[in-house]
């Protein structure tokens, strides 16, 4: 019923950002990613540089297989010239998911310039570098991630896998 009232309010006054944000929360709880994205896009059309809404769009994109949505989201993140390392890192993950490894590495490095102590950023940069064939650099990032967070089993598994690959390649 609340959803109906919000939709009706937006039909008479489409610029009500607060109503759109409330709908985003309702739709997110219901798992309606398409509707979440539509409302966020409407908000960002009215307020293009709002990091809160771009962050919400990134969260929706991470849970969606829609490549076009990921492209739009990454574009929005880069347009707002954010210094938020978490937002840059999430956009980097979207790029890794799209196999756009060079771009992912660039964004993840930008994120690390702002917070070099984030183990997930190092691990994700390692993934991008590994996919680019920069295996020794990937190992460094995986080691750094594991050093920062010894409980990060994923970074340790990644490091071991790449080191084994490097050892196989070095064996005649």
mmCIF file with all atom_site columns, C-alpha atoms in Angstrom, residues 29 63 104 109 117 139 141 160:
data_model
loop_
_atom_site.group_PDB
_atom_site.id
_atom_site.type_symbol
_atom_site.label_atom_id
_atom_site.label_alt_id
_atom_site.label_comp_id
_atom_site.label_asym_id
_atom_site.label_entity_id
_atom_site.label_seq_id
_atom_site.pdbx_PDB_ins_code
_atom_site.Cartn_x
_atom_site.Cartn_y
_atom_site.Cartn_z
_atom_site.occupancy
_atom_site.B_iso_or_equiv
_atom_site.pdbx_formal_charge
_atom_site.auth_seq_id
_atom_site.auth_comp_id
_atom_site.auth_asym_id
_atom_site.auth_atom_id
_atom_site.pdbx_PDB_model_num
ATOM 1 C CA . UNK A 1 29  ? 13.892 -5.452  0.084   1.00 0.00 ? 29  UNK A CA 1
ATOM 2 C CA . UNK A 1 63  ? 23.814 -8.093  -7.995  1.00 0.00 ? 63  UNK A CA 1
ATOM 3 C CA . UNK A 1 104 ? 39.623 -2.430  -13.535 1.00 0.00 ? 104 UNK A CA 1
ATOM 4 C CA . UNK A 1 109 ? 44.867 1.518   -8.210  1.00 0.00 ? 109 UNK A CA 1
ATOM 5 C CA . UNK A 1 117 ? 45.253 -0.774  3.767   1.00 0.00 ? 117 UNK A CA 1
ATOM 6 C CA . UNK A 1 139 ? 51.263 -12.389 -6.436  1.00 0.00 ? 139 UNK A CA 1
ATOM 7 C CA . UNK A 1 141 ? 48.863 -7.937  -4.483  1.00 0.00 ? 141 UNK A CA 1
ATOM 8 C CA . UNK A 1 160 ? 49.163 -20.164 -4.086  1.00 0.00 ? 160 UNK A CA 1
#
